[in-house]
GROMACS .gro file of C-alpha atoms in nm:
model
  184
    1LEU     CA    1  -0.913  -2.406   0.300
    2PRO     CA    2  -1.032  -2.697   0.396
    3ILE     CA    3  -1.118  -2.567   0.724
    4LEU     CA    4  -1.387  -2.271   0.529
    5ARG     CA    5  -1.595  -2.577   0.370
    6ARG     CA    6  -1.623  -2.756   0.705
    7VAL     CA    7  -1.740  -2.421   0.878
    8GLY     CA    8  -2.068  -2.440   0.694
    9GLY     CA    9  -1.848  -2.230   0.343
   10LEU     CA   10  -1.924  -1.917   0.211
   11THR     CA   11  -2.267  -1.679   0.277
   12PRO     CA   12  -2.434  -1.519  -0.039
   13GLN     CA   13  -2.238  -1.129   0.064
   14ALA     CA   14  -1.897  -1.277   0.115
   15TYR     CA   15  -1.693  -1.130  -0.171
   16LEU     CA   16  -1.392  -1.443  -0.167
   17TYR     CA   17  -1.180  -1.152  -0.386
   18GLY     CA   18  -1.138  -0.992  -0.082
   19THR     CA   19  -1.030  -1.211   0.151
   20GLU     CA   20  -0.763  -1.150   0.361
   21PHE     CA   21  -0.513  -1.364   0.476
   22LEU     CA   22  -0.328  -1.264   0.844
   23ARG     CA   23  -0.030  -1.477   0.966
   24GLU     CA   24   0.220  -1.323   1.217
   25SER     CA   25   0.510  -1.457   1.104
   26VAL     CA   26   0.501  -1.230   0.828
   27ARG     CA   27   0.361  -1.010   0.987
   28ALA     CA   28   0.685  -1.008   1.183
   29ARG     CA   29   0.922  -0.995   0.881
   30GLN     CA   30   0.696  -0.692   0.725
   31GLN     CA   31   0.746  -0.524   1.043
   32GLU     CA   32   1.169  -0.656   1.111
   33ASN     CA   33   1.193  -0.532   0.694
   34ILE     CA   34   1.062  -0.213   0.775
   35GLU     CA   35   1.274  -0.113   1.034
   36LYS     CA   36   1.560  -0.234   0.864
   37LEU     CA   37   1.506   0.013   0.583
   38VAL     CA   38   1.453   0.333   0.816
   39ARG     CA   39   1.825   0.223   0.966
   40ARG     CA   40   1.913   0.181   0.543
   41LEU     CA   41   1.725   0.559   0.466
   42GLU     CA   42   1.899   0.740   0.825
   43THR     CA   43   2.256   0.621   0.702
   44GLN     CA   44   2.195   0.695   0.337
   45GLY     CA   45   1.998   1.035   0.430
   46GLN     CA   46   2.404   1.114   0.703
   47SER     CA   47   2.646   0.973   0.438
   48GLN     CA   48   2.491   1.242   0.169
   49ALA     CA   49   2.520   1.542   0.406
   50SER     CA   50   2.844   1.440   0.512
   51ALA     CA   51   2.952   1.451   0.106
   52SER     CA   52   2.791   1.788   0.004
   53LEU     CA   53   2.955   2.003   0.285
   54ALA     CA   54   3.279   1.836   0.181
   55ASN     CA   55   3.508   2.069  -0.006
   56LYS     CA   56   3.308   2.382  -0.035
   57SER     CA   57   3.399   2.726  -0.022
   58ALA     CA   58   3.275   2.829   0.311
   59ALA     CA   59   2.970   3.082   0.178
   60GLU     CA   60   2.925   2.735  -0.029
   61ALA     CA   61   2.908   2.558   0.303
   62SER     CA   62   2.684   2.793   0.472
   63GLN     CA   63   2.441   2.820   0.222
   64ALA     CA   64   2.486   2.432   0.138
   65ALA     CA   65   2.473   2.345   0.555
   66LEU     CA   66   2.081   2.548   0.539
   67ILE     CA   67   1.980   2.400   0.246
   68GLN     CA   68   2.119   2.040   0.454
   69GLN     CA   69   1.943   2.163   0.757
   70GLN     CA   70   1.572   2.163   0.548
   71GLN     CA   71   1.659   1.799   0.388
   72GLN     CA   72   1.778   1.641   0.697
   73ASN     CA   73   1.382   1.794   0.866
   74GLN     CA   74   1.250   1.660   0.544
   75LEU     CA   75   1.407   1.297   0.572
   76ARG     CA   76   1.326   1.337   0.971
   77GLU     CA   77   0.940   1.382   0.907
   78GLN     CA   78   0.951   1.126   0.675
   79LEU     CA   79   1.121   0.865   0.913
   80ASN     CA   80   0.914   0.936   1.190
   81ARG     CA   81   0.607   0.807   0.967
   82LEU     CA   82   0.757   0.499   0.841
   83ARG     CA   83   0.869   0.406   1.194
   84SER     CA   84   0.482   0.482   1.238
   85VAL     CA   85   0.333   0.212   0.938
   86LYS     CA   86   0.267  -0.123   1.116
   87SER     CA   87   0.216  -0.389   0.917
   88ASN     CA   88  -0.060  -0.634   0.902
   89GLY     CA   89   0.081  -0.958   0.793
   90ARG     CA   90  -0.111  -0.974   0.473
   91ILE     CA   91  -0.014  -1.204   0.222
   92ALA     CA   92  -0.193  -1.096  -0.110
   93LEU     CA   93  -0.375  -1.400  -0.252
   94GLU     CA   94  -0.392  -1.283  -0.626
   95MET     CA   95  -0.720  -1.442  -0.722
   96ASP     CA   96  -0.941  -1.438  -1.003
   97PRO     CA   97  -1.155  -1.107  -0.936
   98ASN     CA   98  -1.494  -1.275  -1.065
   99ALA     CA   99  -1.412  -1.579  -0.818
  100SER     CA  100  -1.679  -1.688  -0.565
  101ASP     CA  101  -1.628  -2.096  -0.483
  102ILE     CA  102  -1.388  -2.169  -0.217
  103ALA     CA  103  -1.190  -2.423  -0.436
  104ALA     CA  104  -1.071  -2.004  -0.593
  105LEU     CA  105  -0.803  -1.994  -0.313
  106PRO     CA  106  -0.497  -2.146  -0.321
  107PRO     CA  107  -0.409  -2.394  -0.120
  108LEU     CA  108  -0.226  -2.272   0.240
  109THR     CA  109  -0.106  -2.440   0.492
  110LEU     CA  110  -0.256  -2.306   0.759
  111GLU     CA  111  -0.011  -2.225   1.051
  112ASP     CA  112  -0.139  -2.065   1.452
  113ALA     CA  113  -0.199  -1.798   1.450
  114ASP     CA  114  -0.314  -1.667   1.112
  115ARG     CA  115  -0.664  -1.500   1.023
  116VAL     CA  116  -0.847  -1.570   0.765
  117VAL     CA  117  -1.083  -1.262   0.670
  118ILE     CA  118  -1.384  -1.255   0.444
  119PRO     CA  119  -1.590  -0.984   0.397
  120SER     CA  120  -1.884  -0.937   0.222
  121THR     CA  121  -1.910  -0.721  -0.119
  122PRO     CA  122  -1.825  -0.364  -0.103
  123GLY     CA  123  -2.020  -0.083  -0.252
  124PHE     CA  124  -1.781   0.126  -0.232
  125VAL     CA  125  -1.421   0.245  -0.414
  126ALA     CA  126  -1.191   0.522  -0.212
  127VAL     CA  127  -0.991   0.772  -0.347
  128LEU     CA  128  -0.682   0.908  -0.133
  129GLY     CA  129  -0.376   1.133  -0.199
  130SER     CA  130  -0.296   1.438  -0.459
  131VAL     CA  131  -0.705   1.480  -0.529
  132ASN     CA  132  -0.918   1.731  -0.496
  133ASN     CA  133  -1.188   1.556  -0.310
  134GLU     CA  134  -1.043   1.214  -0.117
  135ASN     CA  135  -1.371   1.060  -0.012
  136VAL     CA  136  -1.518   0.737  -0.082
  137PHE     CA  137  -1.740   0.692  -0.363
  138ILE     CA  138  -2.043   0.411  -0.468
  139TYR     CA  139  -1.910   0.142  -0.653
  140LYS     CA  140  -2.110   0.136  -1.043
  141PRO     CA  141  -2.051  -0.147  -1.257
  142GLY     CA  142  -1.866  -0.022  -1.539
  143LYS     CA  143  -1.619   0.202  -1.434
  144THR     CA  144  -1.344   0.337  -1.474
  145VAL     CA  145  -1.036   0.492  -1.330
  146ALA     CA  146  -1.073   0.816  -1.537
  147ASP     CA  147  -1.415   0.836  -1.435
  148VAL     CA  148  -1.330   0.798  -1.066
  149ILE     CA  149  -1.064   1.056  -1.138
  150LYS     CA  150  -1.251   1.297  -1.286
  151ILE     CA  151  -1.516   1.286  -0.982
  152ALA     CA  152  -1.231   1.282  -0.739
  153GLY     CA  153  -1.040   1.584  -0.920
  154LEU     CA  154  -0.658   1.625  -0.961
  155MET     CA  155  -0.474   1.808  -0.785
  156GLU     CA  156  -0.177   2.074  -1.015
  157GLU     CA  157   0.073   1.870  -0.842
  158ALA     CA  158  -0.027   1.535  -0.913
  159ASP     CA  159   0.185   1.304  -1.039
  160VAL     CA  160  -0.030   1.080  -1.269
  161SER     CA  161   0.275   0.864  -1.337
  162GLN     CA  162   0.273   0.734  -0.921
  163SER     CA  163  -0.068   0.618  -0.857
  164PHE     CA  164  -0.172   0.305  -0.788
  165ILE     CA  165  -0.486   0.083  -0.742
  166LEU     CA  166  -0.479  -0.044  -0.448
  167ARG     CA  167  -0.701  -0.402  -0.502
  168ALA     CA  168  -0.956  -0.585  -0.264
  169ASP     CA  169  -0.699  -0.872  -0.306
  170GLY     CA  170  -0.410  -0.665  -0.148
  171SER     CA  171  -0.239  -0.645  -0.477
  172ASP     CA  172  -0.167  -0.303  -0.674
  173ARG     CA  173  -0.177  -0.188  -1.019
  174LYS     CA  174   0.058   0.121  -1.060
  175SER     CA  175  -0.062   0.322  -1.339
  176THR     CA  176   0.208   0.312  -1.582
  177ARG     CA  177   0.054  -0.065  -1.640
  178LEU     CA  178  -0.301   0.100  -1.622
  179ASN     CA  179  -0.487   0.286  -1.892
  180SER     CA  180  -0.741   0.534  -1.793
  181SER     CA  181  -1.037   0.376  -1.912
  182HIS     CA  182  -0.961  -0.022  -1.700
  183GLN     CA  183  -1.213  -0.101  -1.469
  184ILE     CA  184  -1.187  -0.070  -1.130
   0.00000   0.00000   0.00000
């Protein structure tokens, strides 16, 4: 971004890979997509509920209604959580993690209200989810995903195949494409 050169460039502490590029028009579109997803899931839930009760005997219908009520409550909770999600309009820049020069930024045309945030180099790694110790750990070069998972400790119900790394540039890497020796 030429504007970064005009304002003096990067400081030595800049972590270019962690650059956040936020765009209002993208935020609005992301929020719209979340709302569409909520409506679609609500409709699916109602359709499945109706279909599961059809063609059941009275005893089966009673049992199915109880199960359906529990499922509807769970769905309602999930939808409420999804409704509370607010998009930020971040565009993943998919940069080289070792990038340190402004030239590594992709050429982007700026729009009104765009925001560019270049953080300082982080010194930590956060571990969240089905682990015994949801925490923030000090980053140490050479540490692997397996090392961090071992420190955090997996819960018994953890599904490692559903894990992912949320990278500093906003992209993610699914655990199915990772091997435990993958560097953080």
